[in-house]
Tab-separated table of C-alpha atoms in Angstrom:
chain	number	residue	atom	x	y	z
A	116	MET	CA	0.000	0.000	0.000
A	117	PHE	CA	0.993	3.615	-0.391
A	118	ARG	CA	1.349	5.906	2.619
A	119	LYS	CA	-1.799	7.646	3.846
A	120	ASP	CA	-0.130	10.992	3.200
A	121	PHE	CA	1.179	9.970	-0.242
A	122	LYS	CA	1.565	12.898	-2.637
A	123	TRP	CA	-0.338	12.409	-5.880
A	124	GLY	CA	0.260	14.993	-8.548
A	125	CYS	CA	1.459	16.069	-11.960
A	126	ALA	CA	4.540	17.940	-13.125
A	127	THR	CA	5.101	20.791	-15.579
A	128	ALA	CA	7.881	23.228	-16.512
A	129	ALA	CA	7.593	26.966	-17.075
A	130	THR	CA	8.994	27.115	-20.619
A	131	GLN	CA	6.798	24.239	-21.708
A	132	ILE	CA	3.443	25.610	-20.565
A	133	GLU	CA	3.491	29.287	-19.628
A	134	GLY	CA	3.849	31.270	-22.850
A	135	ALA	CA	3.655	35.042	-22.249
A	136	TYR	CA	7.300	35.096	-23.164
A	137	LEU	CA	7.731	38.882	-23.004
A	138	GLU	CA	4.962	39.877	-20.601
A	139	ASP	CA	5.170	41.595	-17.221
A	140	GLY	CA	8.889	42.258	-17.302
A	141	LYS	CA	10.114	38.811	-18.303
A	142	VAL	CA	13.422	38.932	-20.193
A	143	LEU	CA	14.386	36.660	-23.064
A	144	SER	CA	15.467	33.149	-22.180
A	145	ASN	CA	17.800	30.664	-23.831
A	146	TRP	CA	14.742	28.820	-25.189
A	147	ASP	CA	13.126	31.992	-26.515
A	148	GLU	CA	16.322	32.579	-28.488
A	149	ARG	CA	16.364	29.033	-29.864
A	150	CYS	CA	12.790	29.517	-31.011
A	151	ARG	CA	13.601	32.884	-32.593
A	152	LYS	CA	16.465	31.244	-34.490
A	153	GLY	CA	14.136	28.528	-35.820
A	154	LEU	CA	16.001	25.685	-34.117
A	155	ILE	CA	12.876	23.852	-32.948
A	156	ASN	CA	11.250	21.040	-34.919
A	157	ASN	CA	8.688	22.382	-37.431
A	158	LYS	CA	9.819	25.901	-36.461
A	159	ASP	CA	7.604	25.637	-33.377
A	160	ASN	CA	8.082	28.079	-30.511
A	161	CYS	CA	7.307	28.488	-26.831
A	162	PHE	CA	5.962	32.048	-27.096
A	163	ILE	CA	2.365	31.043	-26.277
A	164	ALA	CA	2.735	27.341	-25.427
A	165	CYS	CA	-0.324	26.369	-23.322
A	166	ASP	CA	-0.813	29.966	-22.144
A	167	SER	CA	-0.730	28.753	-18.548
A	168	TYR	CA	0.634	32.118	-17.484
A	169	HIS	CA	-2.910	33.397	-17.984
A	170	ARG	CA	-4.787	30.113	-17.536
A	171	TYR	CA	-3.083	28.810	-14.375
A	172	HIS	CA	-6.369	28.881	-12.449
A	173	GLU	CA	-8.019	26.651	-15.026
A	174	ASP	CA	-5.103	24.234	-14.803
A	175	ILE	CA	-5.176	24.167	-11.014
A	176	LEU	CA	-8.884	23.369	-11.124
A	177	LEU	CA	-8.046	20.443	-13.406
A	178	LEU	CA	-5.621	19.249	-10.746
A	179	LYS	CA	-8.270	19.637	-8.055
A	180	LYS	CA	-10.811	17.653	-10.075
A	181	LEU	CA	-8.145	15.006	-10.646
A	182	GLY	CA	-7.828	14.634	-6.878
A	183	ALA	CA	-4.190	15.721	-6.835
A	184	ASN	CA	-2.808	16.953	-3.524
A	185	ALA	CA	0.518	18.174	-4.958
A	186	TYR	CA	1.752	20.020	-8.041
A	187	ARG	CA	5.329	20.178	-9.245
A	188	PHE	CA	5.957	23.259	-11.377
A	189	SER	CA	8.996	25.402	-12.110
A	190	ILE	CA	9.809	29.055	-11.686
A	191	ALA	CA	10.999	30.814	-14.846
A	192	TRP	CA	14.327	32.355	-13.885
A	193	PRO	CA	13.933	35.029	-16.654
A	194	ARG	CA	10.678	36.184	-14.991
A	195	ILE	CA	12.483	36.916	-11.741
A	196	ILE	CA	15.910	38.364	-12.594
A	197	LYS	CA	16.158	41.121	-15.202
A	198	ASP	CA	19.903	41.687	-15.642
A	199	LYS	CA	23.402	40.663	-14.583
A	200	LYS	CA	23.176	42.949	-11.564
A	201	GLY	CA	20.375	40.779	-10.204
A	202	SER	CA	17.582	43.352	-10.488
A	203	VAL	CA	14.338	41.710	-9.380
A	204	ASN	CA	11.141	41.741	-11.433
A	205	LYS	CA	8.386	42.166	-8.849
A	206	LYS	CA	5.678	41.370	-11.390
A	207	GLY	CA	7.243	37.942	-11.865
A	208	LEU	CA	7.182	37.280	-8.142
A	209	ALA	CA	3.584	38.493	-7.966
A	210	HIS	CA	2.551	36.010	-10.648
A	211	TYR	CA	3.949	33.025	-8.781
A	212	HIS	CA	2.340	34.229	-5.556
A	213	LYS	CA	-0.988	33.935	-7.360
A	214	VAL	CA	-0.189	30.428	-8.595
A	215	ILE	CA	0.946	29.291	-5.143
A	216	ASP	CA	-2.035	30.847	-3.378
A	217	ASP	CA	-4.441	29.199	-5.817
A	218	CYS	CA	-2.810	25.823	-5.232
A	219	LEU	CA	-3.019	26.178	-1.460
A	220	LYS	CA	-6.624	27.355	-1.656
A	221	HIS	CA	-7.525	24.071	-3.348
A	222	GLY	CA	-5.521	21.800	-1.059
A	223	ILE	CA	-2.674	21.292	-3.523
A	224	GLU	CA	0.861	21.472	-2.143
A	225	PRO	CA	3.367	23.264	-4.402
A	226	PHE	CA	6.669	21.540	-5.150
A	227	ILE	CA	8.748	24.235	-6.842
A	228	THR	CA	11.571	23.417	-9.237
A	229	LEU	CA	14.100	26.235	-9.251
A	230	TYR	CA	15.833	25.320	-12.496
A	231	HIS	CA	14.125	23.419	-15.313
A	232	TRP	CA	16.529	24.287	-18.165
A	233	ASP	CA	15.590	27.945	-18.718
A	234	HIS	CA	17.758	30.907	-17.791
A	235	PRO	CA	18.069	34.533	-18.939
A	236	LEU	CA	19.595	34.998	-22.360
A	237	PHE	CA	22.301	37.298	-20.969
A	238	ILE	CA	23.594	34.295	-18.988
A	239	ASP	CA	23.363	32.045	-22.021
A	240	LYS	CA	25.496	34.412	-24.086
A	241	ASP	CA	28.273	34.063	-21.520
A	242	GLY	CA	28.329	30.270	-21.906
A	243	ALA	CA	25.625	29.282	-19.401
A	244	TRP	CA	26.684	26.222	-17.376
A	245	SER	CA	30.106	26.068	-18.997
A	246	ASN	CA	30.955	29.416	-17.366
A	247	ALA	CA	31.679	29.442	-13.622
A	248	ASP	CA	29.892	32.784	-13.306
A	249	ILE	CA	26.540	31.028	-13.589
A	250	VAL	CA	26.954	29.728	-10.043
A	251	LYS	CA	26.900	33.221	-8.510
A	252	HIS	CA	23.962	34.202	-10.762
A	253	PHE	CA	22.062	31.083	-9.675
A	254	ILE	CA	22.758	31.731	-5.986
A	255	ARG	CA	21.387	35.258	-6.303
A	256	TYR	CA	18.252	34.055	-8.128
A	257	VAL	CA	17.584	31.202	-5.696
A	258	ASP	CA	17.947	33.464	-2.669
A	259	VAL	CA	15.321	35.825	-4.086
A	260	VAL	CA	12.867	33.012	-4.877
A	261	VAL	CA	13.214	30.951	-1.705
A	262	LYS	CA	13.167	33.979	0.585
A	263	GLU	CA	9.999	35.182	-1.157
A	264	PHE	CA	8.075	31.900	-1.173
A	265	ALA	CA	9.394	29.805	1.725
A	266	PRO	CA	6.727	31.119	4.108
A	267	LYS	CA	4.163	29.389	1.854
A	268	VAL	CA	6.151	26.666	0.085
A	269	LYS	CA	8.011	23.956	1.947
A	270	HIS	CA	9.411	21.820	-0.877
A	271	PHE	CA	11.963	23.138	-3.367
A	272	ILE	CA	13.762	21.112	-6.038
A	273	THR	CA	17.066	22.675	-7.026
A	274	ILE	CA	17.834	21.376	-10.533
A	275	ASN	CA	15.955	19.189	-12.979
A	276	GLU	CA	17.824	16.415	-14.801
A	277	ILE	CA	21.534	17.106	-14.541
A	278	PRO	CA	22.276	14.491	-17.260
A	279	CYS	CA	20.179	16.326	-19.834
A	280	ILE	CA	21.931	19.590	-19.020
A	281	LEU	CA	25.277	17.843	-19.444
A	282	ASP	CA	23.960	16.645	-22.792
A	283	GLY	CA	23.344	20.229	-23.824
A	284	LEU	CA	19.645	20.894	-23.250
A	285	GLY	CA	20.276	23.696	-20.794
A	286	HIS	CA	22.988	25.609	-22.555
A	287	ILE	CA	23.773	24.798	-26.194
A	288	GLU	CA	21.775	25.476	-29.308
A	289	THR	CA	21.478	22.019	-30.826
A	290	GLN	CA	20.530	18.600	-29.561
A	291	SER	CA	22.546	15.522	-30.429
A	292	ASP	CA	22.681	11.914	-29.351
A	293	ALA	CA	26.457	12.253	-29.223
A	294	VAL	CA	28.142	13.431	-26.041
A	295	PRO	CA	28.739	17.142	-26.708
A	296	ILE	CA	32.175	17.517	-25.138
A	297	LYS	CA	33.520	19.592	-28.026
A	298	ARG	CA	30.377	21.691	-28.293
A	299	TYR	CA	30.613	23.563	-24.998
A	300	LYS	CA	31.450	27.234	-25.361
A	301	ASN	CA	33.821	27.844	-22.470
A	302	SER	CA	35.028	24.421	-21.392
A	303	LYS	CA	36.960	21.420	-22.635
A	304	SER	CA	34.833	18.820	-20.920
A	305	HIS	CA	31.337	18.139	-19.654
A	306	LEU	CA	32.979	17.584	-16.253
A	307	ILE	CA	33.469	21.342	-15.945
A	308	VAL	CA	29.749	21.794	-16.513
A	309	LEU	CA	29.098	19.108	-13.901
A	310	ARG	CA	31.265	20.976	-11.411
A	311	HIS	CA	29.242	24.158	-11.847
A	312	LEU	CA	25.941	22.275	-11.550
A	313	LEU	CA	27.027	20.537	-8.354
A	314	LEU	CA	28.181	23.767	-6.734
A	315	ALA	CA	25.005	25.581	-7.799
A	316	HIS	CA	22.904	22.800	-6.300
A	317	GLY	CA	24.846	22.794	-3.027
A	318	HIS	CA	24.591	26.541	-2.561
A	319	ALA	CA	20.872	26.374	-3.390
A	320	MET	CA	20.361	23.725	-0.713
A	321	LYS	CA	22.075	25.948	1.857
A	322	ILE	CA	19.742	28.804	0.911
A	323	ILE	CA	16.700	26.531	1.181
A	324	HIS	CA	17.754	25.516	4.670
A	325	LYS	CA	18.514	29.121	5.613
A	326	TYR	CA	14.850	29.901	5.039
A	327	HIS	CA	13.665	26.774	6.906
A	328	ALA	CA	12.323	24.921	3.883
A	329	PHE	CA	12.987	21.409	2.561
A	330	GLY	CA	15.111	20.735	-0.489
A	331	GLY	CA	15.900	18.006	-2.977
A	332	ILE	CA	17.122	17.465	-6.505
A	333	ALA	CA	15.533	15.706	-9.504
A	334	PRO	CA	17.968	13.823	-11.746
A	335	ASN	CA	16.883	11.351	-14.404
A	336	SER	CA	18.205	7.913	-15.182
A	337	VAL	CA	17.602	4.737	-17.133
A	338	ALA	CA	16.947	2.193	-14.403
A	339	CYS	CA	18.826	-1.100	-14.606
A	340	VAL	CA	16.647	-4.206	-14.310
A	341	PRO	CA	17.937	-7.738	-13.729
A	342	VAL	CA	16.845	-10.284	-16.341
A	343	SER	CA	16.064	-12.761	-13.561
A	344	LYS	CA	15.541	-12.837	-9.811
A	345	SER	CA	18.835	-14.611	-9.230
A	346	LYS	CA	21.232	-12.896	-6.836
A	347	LYS	CA	23.911	-12.756	-9.540
A	348	ASP	CA	21.665	-10.879	-11.971
A	349	ILE	CA	20.344	-8.529	-9.266
A	350	ASP	CA	23.906	-7.727	-8.144
A	351	ALA	CA	24.876	-7.150	-11.778
A	352	ALA	CA	21.948	-4.756	-12.338
A	353	ARG	CA	22.826	-2.840	-9.184
A	354	LYS	CA	26.432	-2.548	-10.304
A	355	ALA	CA	25.402	-1.399	-13.779
A	356	TYR	CA	23.050	1.258	-12.373
A	357	PHE	CA	25.825	2.987	-10.446
A	358	ASP	CA	28.682	2.293	-12.833
A	359	ILE	CA	30.540	5.085	-14.638
A	360	VAL	CA	31.443	4.729	-18.288
A	361	LYS	CA	33.649	7.439	-19.733
A	362	ASP	CA	31.746	10.303	-21.361
A	363	ASP	CA	28.380	8.800	-20.393
A	364	VAL	CA	26.573	11.862	-19.022
A	365	TYR	CA	23.786	9.640	-17.652
A	366	ALA	CA	26.028	7.866	-15.130
A	367	ILE	CA	23.960	8.576	-12.032
A	368	SER	CA	26.598	8.022	-9.326
A	369	ILE	CA	28.894	10.693	-10.762
A	370	PHE	CA	26.574	13.389	-9.411
A	371	ASN	CA	24.473	11.565	-6.796
A	372	ASP	CA	27.421	10.293	-4.782
A	373	PRO	CA	29.058	13.705	-4.184
A	374	ILE	CA	25.653	15.259	-3.488
A	375	ILE	CA	24.403	12.603	-1.075
A	376	LEU	CA	27.490	10.753	0.138
A	377	GLY	CA	29.930	13.663	0.034
A	378	ARG	CA	32.434	11.911	-2.206
A	379	PHE	CA	32.919	10.761	-5.772
A	380	PRO	CA	32.788	7.001	-6.368
A	381	LYS	CA	36.047	5.124	-6.838
A	382	ARG	CA	35.060	4.400	-10.422
A	383	TYR	CA	35.178	8.115	-11.261
A	384	PHE	CA	38.901	8.221	-10.537
A	385	GLU	CA	39.479	5.073	-12.566
A	386	VAL	CA	37.649	6.345	-15.641
A	387	TYR	CA	38.877	9.943	-15.775
A	388	SER	CA	42.523	11.001	-15.571
A	389	ASP	CA	43.918	13.689	-13.265
A	390	LYS	CA	44.050	16.061	-16.237
A	391	GLU	CA	40.405	15.429	-17.146
A	392	ARG	CA	38.933	15.823	-13.670
A	393	PRO	CA	38.233	19.341	-12.432
A	394	VAL	CA	39.472	20.186	-8.948
A	395	PHE	CA	37.017	19.814	-6.056
A	396	THR	CA	38.313	21.107	-2.730
A	397	LYS	CA	37.107	19.876	0.652
A	398	LYS	CA	35.157	23.112	0.921
A	399	ASP	CA	33.526	22.449	-2.463
A	400	LEU	CA	32.454	18.971	-1.404
A	401	SER	CA	31.117	20.349	1.865
A	402	VAL	CA	28.904	22.757	-0.084
A	403	ILE	CA	27.843	20.143	-2.644
A	404	SER	CA	26.860	17.634	0.049
A	405	GLU	CA	24.576	19.944	2.021
A	406	PRO	CA	22.091	17.296	3.250
A	407	LEU	CA	19.034	16.610	1.121
A	408	ASP	CA	15.679	16.438	2.865
A	409	PHE	CA	14.205	14.280	0.128
A	410	TYR	CA	15.277	12.838	-3.186
A	411	CYS	CA	13.407	13.070	-6.486
A	412	GLN	CA	13.932	10.815	-9.463
A	413	ASN	CA	12.612	11.126	-13.008
A	414	ILE	CA	12.194	7.597	-14.348
A	415	TYR	CA	10.656	6.619	-17.652
A	416	VAL	CA	12.551	3.588	-18.948
A	417	SER	CA	14.903	0.770	-17.996
A	418	ARG	CA	17.620	-1.328	-19.587
A	419	TYR	CA	18.039	-5.020	-18.926
A	420	ILE	CA	21.130	-6.456	-17.291
A	421	LYS	CA	22.498	-9.941	-16.649
A	422	SER	CA	25.557	-11.206	-14.843
A	423	ASP	CA	28.653	-12.010	-16.867
A	424	GLY	CA	29.461	-14.736	-14.359
A	425	LYS	CA	32.644	-12.931	-13.291
A	426	GLY	CA	31.282	-10.289	-10.954
A	427	GLY	CA	30.488	-7.884	-13.785
A	428	TYR	CA	27.479	-7.256	-15.983
A	429	ILE	CA	26.224	-7.518	-19.540
A	430	ASP	CA	23.846	-4.896	-20.898
A	431	ILE	CA	21.428	-6.796	-23.132
A	432	GLY	CA	19.484	-3.710	-24.210
A	433	TYR	CA	15.792	-3.857	-25.059
A	434	SER	CA	13.500	-6.423	-26.550
A	435	LYS	CA	12.134	-5.448	-29.968
A	436	LYS	CA	8.693	-6.314	-28.623
A	437	ILE	CA	8.777	-3.443	-26.130
A	438	LYS	CA	6.331	-0.707	-27.098
A	439	SER	CA	7.659	2.815	-27.608
A	440	GLY	CA	5.730	6.045	-27.410
A	441	TYR	CA	5.815	8.909	-29.902
A	442	ILE	CA	9.404	9.511	-28.818
A	443	ASP	CA	11.658	6.509	-29.461
A	444	TRP	CA	13.294	6.480	-26.033
A	445	ASN	CA	9.886	6.511	-24.308
A	446	ARG	CA	9.641	2.711	-24.019
A	447	VAL	CA	7.123	0.906	-21.829
A	448	THR	CA	9.193	-0.798	-19.133
A	449	PRO	CA	7.135	-0.620	-15.910
A	450	ASP	CA	9.733	-2.479	-13.844
A	451	ALA	CA	11.869	0.671	-14.143
A	452	LEU	CA	9.962	2.099	-11.187
A	453	TYR	CA	10.373	-0.923	-8.937
A	454	TRP	CA	14.074	-1.568	-9.515
A	455	GLY	CA	14.938	2.106	-9.881
A	456	VAL	CA	13.639	3.098	-6.468
A	457	LYS	CA	14.855	-0.143	-4.862
A	458	PHE	CA	18.468	0.420	-5.881
A	459	LEU	CA	18.334	4.157	-5.140
A	460	SER	CA	16.877	3.564	-1.688
A	461	GLU	CA	19.508	0.956	-0.842
A	462	ARG	CA	22.392	3.228	-1.775
A	463	TYR	CA	21.185	6.649	-0.642
A	464	LYS	CA	18.653	5.943	2.128
A	465	LEU	CA	16.482	8.996	1.483
A	466	PRO	CA	12.727	9.548	1.103
A	467	ILE	CA	11.946	9.281	-2.621
A	468	TYR	CA	9.494	11.074	-4.885
A	469	ILE	CA	8.995	10.039	-8.492
A	470	SER	CA	9.128	13.541	-9.903
A	471	GLU	CA	8.489	12.566	-13.541
A	472	ASN	CA	7.087	9.514	-15.296
A	473	GLY	CA	4.981	9.643	-18.427
A	474	PHE	CA	4.138	8.394	-21.918
A	475	SER	CA	4.142	10.248	-25.232
A	476	LEU	CA	1.548	9.659	-27.957
A	477	ASP	CA	0.230	11.352	-31.070
A	478	ASP	CA	-3.210	11.992	-29.590
A	479	HIS	CA	-6.173	13.132	-31.667
A	480	LEU	CA	-9.366	14.792	-30.530
A	481	LEU	CA	-12.469	12.793	-31.522
A	482	LYS	CA	-15.834	14.304	-30.620
A	483	ASN	CA	-14.194	16.224	-27.750
A	484	LYS	CA	-12.671	13.029	-26.324
A	485	ILE	CA	-9.248	11.407	-26.401
A	486	HIS	CA	-9.131	7.650	-26.056
A	487	ASP	CA	-5.520	7.054	-25.021
A	488	LYS	CA	-5.718	3.487	-23.777
A	489	GLU	CA	-1.947	2.993	-24.101
A	490	ARG	CA	-1.278	5.868	-21.695
A	491	SER	CA	-3.888	4.601	-19.241
A	492	ASN	CA	-2.213	1.201	-19.302
A	493	PHE	CA	1.186	2.844	-18.864
A	494	ILE	CA	0.075	4.692	-15.736
A	495	SER	CA	-1.541	1.624	-14.189
A	496	LYS	CA	1.373	-0.706	-14.913
A	497	TYR	CA	4.036	1.693	-13.654
A	498	LEU	CA	2.141	2.550	-10.495
A	499	ARG	CA	1.616	-1.142	-9.824
A	500	GLU	CA	5.400	-1.547	-9.769
A	501	LEU	CA	5.812	1.524	-7.547
A	502	LYS	CA	3.203	0.116	-5.174
A	503	LYS	CA	5.166	-3.133	-5.039
A	504	ALA	CA	8.244	-1.193	-3.951
A	505	SER	CA	6.224	0.710	-1.354
A	506	GLU	CA	4.895	-2.552	0.078
A	507	GLU	CA	8.497	-3.638	0.586
A	508	HIS	CA	8.852	-0.644	2.944
A	509	ILE	CA	10.847	1.539	0.572
A	510	ASP	CA	10.240	5.130	1.644
A	511	ILE	CA	8.291	6.423	-1.358
A	512	ARG	CA	6.553	9.708	-0.594
A	513	GLY	CA	4.873	10.667	-3.871
A	514	TYR	CA	4.377	10.394	-7.630
A	515	PHE	CA	4.133	13.183	-10.199
A	516	TYR	CA	2.886	12.156	-13.625
A	517	TRP	CA	4.533	13.930	-16.561
A	518	SER	CA	2.634	15.874	-17.562
A	519	LEU	CA	-0.634	17.514	-16.620
A	520	LEU	CA	-0.862	19.141	-20.067
A	521	ASP	CA	0.317	18.474	-23.579
A	522	ASN	CA	3.027	21.066	-24.054
A	523	PHE	CA	6.121	22.396	-25.808
A	524	GLU	CA	8.493	19.428	-25.824
A	525	TRP	CA	11.769	21.339	-26.159
A	526	PHE	CA	13.560	20.709	-29.478
A	527	LYS	CA	10.753	18.375	-30.563
A	528	GLY	CA	8.165	21.145	-30.445
A	529	TYR	CA	4.485	20.222	-30.283
A	530	GLY	CA	4.655	16.759	-31.877
A	531	PRO	CA	4.830	14.527	-28.785
A	532	ARG	CA	1.936	14.743	-26.341
A	533	PHE	CA	2.648	13.601	-22.788
A	534	GLY	CA	-0.344	15.156	-21.059
A	535	ILE	CA	-3.354	13.555	-19.408
A	536	VAL	CA	-5.099	16.728	-20.561
A	537	TYR	CA	-5.223	17.442	-24.295
A	538	VAL	CA	-4.457	21.000	-25.365
A	539	ASP	CA	-5.833	22.295	-28.647
A	540	TYR	CA	-2.939	24.551	-29.593
A	541	LYS	CA	-5.146	26.710	-31.816
A	542	THR	CA	-7.897	27.444	-29.300
A	543	LEU	CA	-5.903	26.545	-26.128
A	544	LYS	CA	-8.949	24.691	-24.856
A	545	ARG	CA	-8.252	21.816	-22.459
A	546	TYR	CA	-9.807	18.340	-22.789
A	547	PRO	CA	-9.202	15.675	-20.122
A	548	LYS	CA	-8.185	12.401	-21.766
A	549	ASP	CA	-9.273	8.915	-20.764
A	550	SER	CA	-5.929	8.599	-18.939
A	551	TYR	CA	-6.902	11.584	-16.781
A	552	PHE	CA	-9.866	9.600	-15.464
A	553	THR	CA	-7.749	6.466	-15.041
A	554	TYR	CA	-5.293	8.395	-12.893
A	555	GLN	CA	-8.164	10.117	-11.080
A	556	ASN	CA	-9.571	6.723	-10.056
A	557	ILE	CA	-6.186	5.499	-8.833
A	558	ILE	CA	-5.748	8.642	-6.729
A	559	LYS	CA	-9.261	8.318	-5.301
A	560	HIS	CA	-8.375	4.876	-3.908
A	561	ASN	CA	-4.775	5.767	-2.983
A	562	GLY	CA	-3.655	3.009	-5.338
A	563	ARG	CA	-5.544	0.224	-3.573
A	564	ASN	CA	-7.274	-0.646	-6.873
A	565	LEU	CA	-4.054	-1.264	-8.788
């Protein structure tokens, strides 16, 4: 069973839903610039998106009707800070006060993400996360936001998906499946970017604690699943999950271990040479390892692992029979939630929230309805696995489906639809999908009906 106080909700990100890209004092962001340069699929842009900046009340009412008691959304950094001096845009703060107050009015607890890949364009032009200056800019921004909202908001998430930022989504103008080491503006290696992200996170956690709030971080990963229940295969999957392969930006222990355990794993020093590794002082590690109050994980998919019979592992990849969503990587592997949280809980011993989990489809409106059976099945199957983990006394505190709304899917534009609510991008009207009602029924019974 899930906890009685389990947090049921949905997640969104400012760039993906808000629109109003130049309203009320907001400055241009890195994503606004990418859109203006025509770098998004089909020349799509985030200028209007779902217009949630104006329609937030409607979206919060959808959450209330769903039965959600929590909502994970992000603050748009470019709405808060206007220039390099750190000048504050009071209209931006006022907007998020309205969103927070509306959530609280309807019994929905806000979980605020401080950085979900968008930052002011003036920071981007200086190299973004490849430039050490971003750390001081981030500290200034976070202090403004947490000081302003901590009296109302108790849960803050520092950074969303470090691996995707390392892969370029937060600070370079193109997306590639290749590791973008040579594509950073002001650094020779993605490890420099990692250093800045870790320091920014650590300082943000100290600020969160200064204002008596709770903080966590939300990385993503491909969970490793054993091909059998044998101890050898389980040990192999665990080893694979926390292994470090050179230039693999999705190696979870390379950032989780210094954040949570206060040290880099031994494998890090084996894989990267002294010349490749940036310097981390004892003071740096002390900042980076400011204790987390909770841990978030974005999990969508898994990869399957078996023992090599020698204490190592063999990655056997995916079965061709596994169903994918609109986006190729969005494969249906429900056991990702069970094994993902099991291994994470064993290693890090923190309360866990699933901060993202969702399925992309090419949904079509038919007589004002969307019959998305595949998404409904996805939600039920994944939550069944999460429930299994919970029943084994793993400390799972909540689940946020990605996403409440169909939205701007970064470089892929408006093709993939992840929402349980359909958005007509021409009229901006919202239509709850069949999956919305599936999730609603699960929430109503606190998962007992899974």
